[in-house]
């Protein structure tokens, strides 16, 4: 299925500035999409394997999630071709109406703020561990002023994040995405290697849980896993920047990106869980000794990996972006497309299912967050 033809019913003209000169290669699109997903969620996957009750339940949740995650990306590419818009917000507003469009814009601002804070927190934790290793001292002594997170994170934002976020074309991010992807892969390889090498100072291997405590615990990891694969905010901009905007080609890019991401996440989650079992930390790097040189390099490279995600996120200024908005876009896009009644019925049903699943995950994660606060 190709992009819209001029004059087709319900098709708007694409903005000239965003879509007149699409020059992003397929490989570049794969790396940007892959790096958009390979973020801070990588640290949480071993904990998610423990929370789900073992390897088999966690992998099952991951595979089920992939079906919706990949379909959401394909739907967004299809919706972009139907609406003629070049941004996520524009697609939602163009297909679902101005009210839903305003809701999407508000969610984007909140999501951008939350992601920015979360990523800085992750980077700050790794920098603190690095400073503790490089500047050992007696506990009562106050740390030097230049190790304070308020200074280090401000300096990092001004010297690295801001310059990398300056280019106006998302295609530029393919270069930093390659670097960030390699850094994330290094962390996965370190987790695998540490399981087999068992370096001195590592906690003894506990017996992993072999079955989930309840189905509630299995469902509770859906938000964690979906957050790990979240790259849908960037999907429309990536699709509209590609030279080849065939929908089948975009589907292939989406599948390859998320399968590669799934491999990295699964290796990290599996071997991190097998190494620490029920004692695994929510941040897998915090479970390892702080003096291990290999882990220190992993901390530095993972901070680099997170930094390379920022330009992709900031270029666009969470179950909503993966499930709810894509489902609504599919329902609205089908209403203006000349397709057969059986195809229309199937696609509309899938759109409804996507919205309902997104609503369930949003509600479940909200309730879990409230219970933790109580």
PDB file of C-alpha atoms in Angstrom, residues 39 89 107 140 151 156 162 167-168 185 236 267 284 286-287 301 337 350 360:
ATOM      1  CA  UNK A  39      16.387   4.199  26.388  1.00  0.00           C
ATOM      2  CA  UNK A  89       0.130  15.905  16.753  1.00  0.00           C
ATOM      3  CA  UNK A 107      -0.178  14.870  26.425  1.00  0.00           C
ATOM      4  CA  UNK A 140      31.784  12.400  56.609  1.00  0.00           C
ATOM      5  CA  UNK A 151      26.238  21.374  38.278  1.00  0.00           C
ATOM      6  CA  UNK A 156      25.957  18.179  30.356  1.00  0.00           C
ATOM      7  CA  UNK A 162      21.567  21.346  23.527  1.00  0.00           C
ATOM      8  CA  UNK A 167      19.592  20.429  13.892  1.00  0.00           C
ATOM      9  CA  UNK A 168      16.113  20.900  12.438  1.00  0.00           C
ATOM     10  CA  UNK A 185      24.320  -3.023  23.133  1.00  0.00           C
ATOM     11  CA  UNK A 236       5.453  10.114  12.063  1.00  0.00           C
ATOM     12  CA  UNK A 267      19.152 -10.516  26.672  1.00  0.00           C
ATOM     13  CA  UNK A 284      20.210  -3.282  36.913  1.00  0.00           C
ATOM     14  CA  UNK A 286      22.833  -0.551  40.723  1.00  0.00           C
ATOM     15  CA  UNK A 287      23.021  -4.302  41.431  1.00  0.00           C
ATOM     16  CA  UNK A 301      28.309   4.466  27.778  1.00  0.00           C
ATOM     17  CA  UNK A 337     -10.410   5.540   2.747  1.00  0.00           C
ATOM     18  CA  UNK A 350      -8.396  -3.583  15.684  1.00  0.00           C
ATOM     19  CA  UNK A 360      -6.472  -0.771  30.454  1.00  0.00           C
TER      20      UNK A 360
END
